[in-house]
Amino acid sequence: LMVKQGVLENPKVDAIFGLHINSQTEVGRINYRPGGTMAAVSDMRIVVKGRQAHGASPWSSIDPIVVAAQIVQALQLIPSRQLDVTKAPTVVTVGTIHGGLRHNIIPDSVEMTGTVRNFDEGVRKETLMRIERTAKNIAAAAGAEATVTIDSYGGGVTYNDPALTERMLPTLRAATDGKLIEAPLIMASEDFSAYQEDIPGLFVFLGVNAEGVAAGEAAPNHSPKYFVNEAALVQGVRTLAMLALDYLAKHAPAP
């Protein structure tokens, strides 16, 4: 919405920098990655409609719970058996499944929701096509019906412009006193990607784990045990300020 309302146009924005904390990285360390960094996200909703019946006479039903179970299993075959894993990683996760009101009644419908993560737009489109085809065909084979709704509002691939990243590496090294590492791909998503679709951007991560806690032992972001070492926030401010100042100094218009 901000992009549509002109946040990048008035004044004209040439580049954008962003920072996200990471509770599983050494305090004060900055992680970066050129190119694709965080995945595109698509949320899915699948509703399986069958026919209700008493649990004692399942032959009178079209059981959406059994169909939903088959769909959940089959969806995992898409990234593991149907997509070329050498192109880009893909994740298909079913996060919720709801259906039924009583232990002895076969319901008339089941709803599932989940998330899909990709690093390539072509692979994303193919994945979504296969999800819809899989759900509908499995449902049809049982005499049921499946409707699939996909929402990709969460954003595309968080893509760090390689040229901008290379240009700002000296600044990152200076800001962190060398506490800088290149990070692996992250399957989580970030709507910062909406800015990067229009202008070059660089999105980095700041370690905020507790002193003495190994990176892999810290609770992850979004965990109820999540912890922020506020001493790292100074490093975050320094990094963003230096990125902005150095970029402006190197790209200031001639007098």
Tab-separated table of C-alpha atoms in Angstrom:
chain	number	residue	atom	x	y	z
A	1	LEU	CA	0.000	0.000	0.000
A	2	MET	CA	2.831	2.401	0.820
A	3	VAL	CA	4.454	1.756	-2.562
A	4	LYS	CA	1.130	2.312	-4.335
A	5	GLN	CA	0.705	5.582	-2.450
A	6	GLY	CA	4.082	6.837	-3.692
A	7	VAL	CA	6.469	6.341	-0.785
A	8	LEU	CA	9.296	5.684	-3.255
A	9	GLU	CA	8.444	8.630	-5.502
A	10	ASN	CA	8.160	11.723	-3.309
A	11	PRO	CA	11.022	12.181	-2.749
A	12	LYS	CA	12.519	9.842	-5.352
A	13	VAL	CA	14.234	6.894	-3.663
A	14	ASP	CA	17.356	5.437	-5.310
A	15	ALA	CA	18.108	2.617	-2.880
A	16	ILE	CA	16.696	1.151	0.323
A	17	PHE	CA	18.268	-0.585	3.318
A	18	GLY	CA	16.551	-2.723	5.916
A	19	LEU	CA	17.475	-4.693	9.018
A	20	HIS	CA	15.838	-7.583	10.883
A	21	ILE	CA	16.970	-9.046	14.192
A	22	ASN	CA	17.916	-12.712	14.491
A	23	SER	CA	17.824	-14.266	17.939
A	24	GLN	CA	19.953	-17.222	16.810
A	25	THR	CA	22.965	-15.203	15.705
A	26	GLU	CA	25.853	-13.995	17.864
A	27	VAL	CA	25.048	-10.661	19.460
A	28	GLY	CA	26.183	-7.728	17.321
A	29	ARG	CA	27.007	-9.828	14.242
A	30	ILE	CA	25.504	-8.864	10.882
A	31	ASN	CA	24.413	-11.517	8.382
A	32	TYR	CA	23.908	-10.649	4.718
A	33	ARG	CA	23.393	-12.460	1.437
A	34	PRO	CA	23.533	-11.154	-2.148
A	35	GLY	CA	20.673	-12.126	-4.443
A	36	GLY	CA	17.723	-14.118	-3.148
A	37	THR	CA	17.741	-14.015	0.653
A	38	MET	CA	14.230	-14.720	1.954
A	39	ALA	CA	11.492	-16.686	0.220
A	40	ALA	CA	8.334	-15.540	-1.500
A	41	VAL	CA	5.220	-16.502	0.459
A	42	SER	CA	1.809	-17.711	-0.718
A	43	ASP	CA	-0.898	-18.640	1.763
A	44	MET	CA	-3.288	-21.419	0.771
A	45	ARG	CA	-6.762	-22.421	1.925
A	46	ILE	CA	-8.276	-25.739	0.858
A	47	VAL	CA	-11.886	-26.663	1.623
A	48	VAL	CA	-12.953	-30.266	1.032
A	49	LYS	CA	-16.717	-30.772	0.720
A	50	GLY	CA	-18.130	-34.256	1.124
A	51	ARG	CA	-21.353	-35.722	2.492
A	52	GLN	CA	-22.226	-36.049	6.159
A	53	ALA	CA	-23.216	-39.372	7.691
A	54	HIS	CA	-23.132	-41.261	10.963
A	55	GLY	CA	-19.731	-42.691	11.836
A	56	ALA	CA	-21.298	-46.139	12.070
A	57	SER	CA	-22.263	-46.084	8.401
A	58	PRO	CA	-19.333	-44.519	6.557
A	59	TRP	CA	-20.502	-45.980	3.243
A	60	SER	CA	-23.331	-43.448	3.335
A	61	SER	CA	-20.857	-40.589	3.447
A	62	ILE	CA	-18.272	-38.951	1.307
A	63	ASP	CA	-15.727	-38.580	4.071
A	64	PRO	CA	-13.885	-35.237	3.790
A	65	ILE	CA	-11.566	-36.121	6.677
A	66	VAL	CA	-10.137	-39.113	4.822
A	67	VAL	CA	-9.865	-37.026	1.647
A	68	ALA	CA	-8.159	-34.204	3.550
A	69	ALA	CA	-5.658	-36.676	5.009
A	70	GLN	CA	-4.815	-37.894	1.512
A	71	ILE	CA	-4.373	-34.334	0.297
A	72	VAL	CA	-2.019	-33.442	3.174
A	73	GLN	CA	0.175	-36.419	2.330
A	74	ALA	CA	0.086	-35.781	-1.414
A	75	LEU	CA	1.038	-32.111	-1.049
A	76	GLN	CA	4.382	-33.182	0.410
A	77	LEU	CA	5.141	-35.037	-2.803
A	78	ILE	CA	5.097	-31.773	-4.760
A	79	PRO	CA	8.403	-30.352	-3.434
A	80	SER	CA	9.987	-33.764	-2.871
A	81	ARG	CA	9.017	-35.589	-6.079
A	82	GLN	CA	7.545	-33.188	-8.654
A	83	LEU	CA	9.782	-30.114	-8.638
A	84	ASP	CA	13.370	-29.827	-9.829
A	85	VAL	CA	15.172	-29.191	-6.536
A	86	THR	CA	18.286	-27.992	-8.379
A	87	LYS	CA	16.444	-24.809	-9.451
A	88	ALA	CA	15.301	-23.461	-6.095
A	89	PRO	CA	14.079	-24.795	-2.737
A	90	THR	CA	10.335	-24.998	-2.066
A	91	VAL	CA	8.316	-25.618	1.090
A	92	VAL	CA	4.635	-26.624	1.268
A	93	THR	CA	3.288	-26.671	4.829
A	94	VAL	CA	-0.223	-27.375	6.102
A	95	GLY	CA	-0.564	-25.446	9.345
A	96	THR	CA	-4.203	-25.954	10.322
A	97	ILE	CA	-6.883	-28.527	9.644
A	98	HIS	CA	-10.424	-28.265	11.001
A	99	GLY	CA	-13.440	-30.486	10.508
A	100	GLY	CA	-16.150	-32.257	12.458
A	101	LEU	CA	-18.246	-31.567	15.543
A	102	ARG	CA	-18.658	-34.979	17.197
A	103	HIS	CA	-16.612	-38.136	17.540
A	104	ASN	CA	-19.276	-40.306	15.892
A	105	ILE	CA	-20.308	-38.064	12.992
A	106	ILE	CA	-18.566	-37.825	9.636
A	107	PRO	CA	-18.711	-34.112	8.753
A	108	ASP	CA	-19.649	-32.581	5.449
A	109	SER	CA	-16.518	-30.433	5.093
A	110	VAL	CA	-12.923	-29.947	6.223
A	111	GLU	CA	-10.836	-26.785	5.933
A	112	MET	CA	-7.043	-26.686	5.731
A	113	THR	CA	-4.744	-23.686	5.641
A	114	GLY	CA	-1.030	-23.540	5.016
A	115	THR	CA	1.891	-21.688	3.558
A	116	VAL	CA	4.036	-22.082	0.449
A	117	ARG	CA	7.578	-20.710	0.184
A	118	ASN	CA	9.632	-20.388	-3.021
A	119	PHE	CA	12.752	-18.633	-4.311
A	120	ASP	CA	11.844	-18.589	-7.993
A	121	GLU	CA	8.731	-17.081	-9.586
A	122	GLY	CA	8.430	-19.806	-12.214
A	123	VAL	CA	8.739	-22.505	-9.559
A	124	ARG	CA	6.185	-20.673	-7.420
A	125	LYS	CA	3.613	-20.671	-10.217
A	126	GLU	CA	4.226	-24.340	-10.943
A	127	THR	CA	3.928	-25.220	-7.251
A	128	LEU	CA	0.596	-23.430	-6.891
A	129	MET	CA	-0.737	-25.091	-10.036
A	130	ARG	CA	0.221	-28.508	-8.695
A	131	ILE	CA	-1.350	-27.802	-5.301
A	132	GLU	CA	-4.686	-26.978	-6.899
A	133	ARG	CA	-4.518	-29.938	-9.281
A	134	THR	CA	-3.579	-32.356	-6.507
A	135	ALA	CA	-6.322	-31.244	-4.128
A	136	LYS	CA	-9.061	-31.211	-6.746
A	137	ASN	CA	-8.150	-34.539	-8.351
A	138	ILE	CA	-7.848	-36.390	-5.040
A	139	ALA	CA	-11.193	-35.003	-3.930
A	140	ALA	CA	-12.836	-35.880	-7.242
A	141	ALA	CA	-11.539	-39.453	-7.045
A	142	ALA	CA	-13.508	-39.871	-3.804
A	143	GLY	CA	-16.624	-38.121	-5.081
A	144	ALA	CA	-15.841	-35.003	-3.027
A	145	GLU	CA	-15.054	-31.466	-4.120
A	146	ALA	CA	-12.071	-29.303	-3.210
A	147	THR	CA	-11.751	-25.557	-3.587
A	148	VAL	CA	-8.298	-23.989	-3.397
A	149	THR	CA	-7.701	-20.317	-2.597
A	150	ILE	CA	-4.220	-18.817	-2.860
A	151	ASP	CA	-3.226	-15.439	-1.420
A	152	SER	CA	0.237	-14.078	-2.183
A	153	TYR	CA	-0.125	-10.786	-0.302
A	154	GLY	CA	2.844	-11.660	1.920
A	155	GLY	CA	5.376	-10.645	-0.706
A	156	GLY	CA	7.873	-11.946	-3.217
A	157	VAL	CA	11.497	-12.983	-2.845
A	158	THR	CA	13.557	-10.651	-0.667
A	159	TYR	CA	16.233	-9.991	-3.256
A	160	ASN	CA	19.394	-8.115	-2.332
A	161	ASP	CA	20.662	-6.333	-5.423
A	162	PRO	CA	24.110	-7.923	-6.027
A	163	ALA	CA	25.728	-4.704	-7.240
A	164	LEU	CA	24.395	-2.686	-4.302
A	165	THR	CA	25.414	-5.417	-1.866
A	166	GLU	CA	28.965	-5.520	-3.236
A	167	ARG	CA	29.181	-1.721	-3.158
A	168	MET	CA	28.139	-1.545	0.497
A	169	LEU	CA	30.261	-4.440	1.816
A	170	PRO	CA	33.085	-2.107	2.951
A	171	THR	CA	30.524	-0.146	4.950
A	172	LEU	CA	29.144	-3.299	6.558
A	173	ARG	CA	32.654	-4.430	7.486
A	174	ALA	CA	33.479	-1.047	9.004
A	175	ALA	CA	30.195	-0.802	10.889
A	176	THR	CA	30.621	-4.243	12.438
A	177	ASP	CA	34.393	-4.287	12.969
A	178	GLY	CA	34.462	-7.372	10.753
A	179	LYS	CA	31.688	-9.250	12.579
A	180	LEU	CA	30.053	-9.989	9.252
A	181	ILE	CA	29.091	-13.304	7.658
A	182	GLU	CA	27.288	-14.355	4.498
A	183	ALA	CA	24.052	-16.074	5.505
A	184	PRO	CA	22.335	-19.130	3.985
A	185	LEU	CA	18.930	-18.936	2.334
A	186	ILE	CA	16.050	-18.242	4.714
A	187	MET	CA	12.654	-19.829	3.988
A	188	ALA	CA	10.859	-17.182	6.050
A	189	SER	CA	9.423	-14.210	4.151
A	190	GLU	CA	9.512	-10.434	4.401
A	191	ASP	CA	7.326	-7.730	2.847
A	192	PHE	CA	10.424	-5.538	2.492
A	193	SER	CA	10.544	-7.353	-0.847
A	194	ALA	CA	7.821	-5.007	-2.134
A	195	TYR	CA	10.324	-2.141	-2.120
A	196	GLN	CA	12.990	-4.250	-3.822
A	197	GLU	CA	10.678	-4.959	-6.737
A	198	ASP	CA	10.959	-1.282	-7.710
A	199	ILE	CA	14.400	-0.156	-6.510
A	200	PRO	CA	17.715	-1.768	-5.461
A	201	GLY	CA	17.632	-2.881	-1.839
A	202	LEU	CA	19.789	-4.540	0.805
A	203	PHE	CA	18.246	-6.374	3.754
A	204	VAL	CA	20.537	-7.628	6.542
A	205	PHE	CA	20.161	-9.422	9.877
A	206	LEU	CA	21.424	-8.402	13.310
A	207	GLY	CA	22.301	-11.006	15.942
A	208	VAL	CA	20.648	-10.393	19.318
A	209	ASN	CA	21.200	-13.616	21.261
A	210	ALA	CA	22.215	-13.577	24.914
A	211	GLU	CA	25.873	-13.496	25.908
A	212	GLY	CA	27.235	-16.981	26.424
A	213	VAL	CA	24.390	-18.695	24.542
A	214	ALA	CA	25.459	-20.554	21.417
A	215	ALA	CA	23.652	-19.383	18.277
A	216	GLY	CA	21.968	-22.720	17.670
A	217	GLU	CA	20.754	-22.995	21.268
A	218	ALA	CA	18.866	-19.703	21.400
A	219	ALA	CA	15.079	-19.661	20.991
A	220	PRO	CA	14.098	-18.607	17.454
A	221	ASN	CA	12.167	-15.501	16.479
A	222	HIS	CA	8.411	-15.834	17.218
A	223	SER	CA	9.067	-18.332	19.996
A	224	PRO	CA	7.499	-17.658	23.436
A	225	LYS	CA	11.040	-18.077	24.807
A	226	TYR	CA	12.419	-15.488	22.384
A	227	PHE	CA	15.002	-13.131	23.899
A	228	VAL	CA	16.465	-9.842	22.644
A	229	ASN	CA	19.846	-8.712	23.876
A	230	GLU	CA	19.239	-4.967	23.746
A	231	ALA	CA	22.975	-4.295	23.745
A	232	ALA	CA	22.890	-5.257	20.070
A	233	LEU	CA	20.511	-2.442	19.167
A	234	VAL	CA	23.373	0.049	19.154
A	235	GLN	CA	25.005	-2.058	16.446
A	236	GLY	CA	21.779	-1.997	14.448
A	237	VAL	CA	21.557	1.791	14.579
A	238	ARG	CA	25.228	2.149	13.655
A	239	THR	CA	24.871	-0.207	10.678
A	240	LEU	CA	21.805	1.472	9.196
A	241	ALA	CA	23.177	4.973	9.776
A	242	MET	CA	26.499	4.154	8.124
A	243	LEU	CA	24.796	2.468	5.164
A	244	ALA	CA	22.695	5.575	4.569
A	245	LEU	CA	25.522	8.065	5.040
A	246	ASP	CA	28.053	6.173	2.931
A	247	TYR	CA	25.573	5.626	0.120
A	248	LEU	CA	24.607	9.303	0.081
A	249	ALA	CA	28.254	10.379	0.199
A	250	LYS	CA	29.133	8.213	-2.807
A	251	HIS	CA	26.040	9.131	-4.799
A	252	ALA	CA	25.574	12.781	-3.929
A	253	PRO	CA	24.918	14.950	-7.004
A	254	ALA	CA	27.841	17.036	-8.244
A	255	PRO	CA	27.830	20.680	-6.966
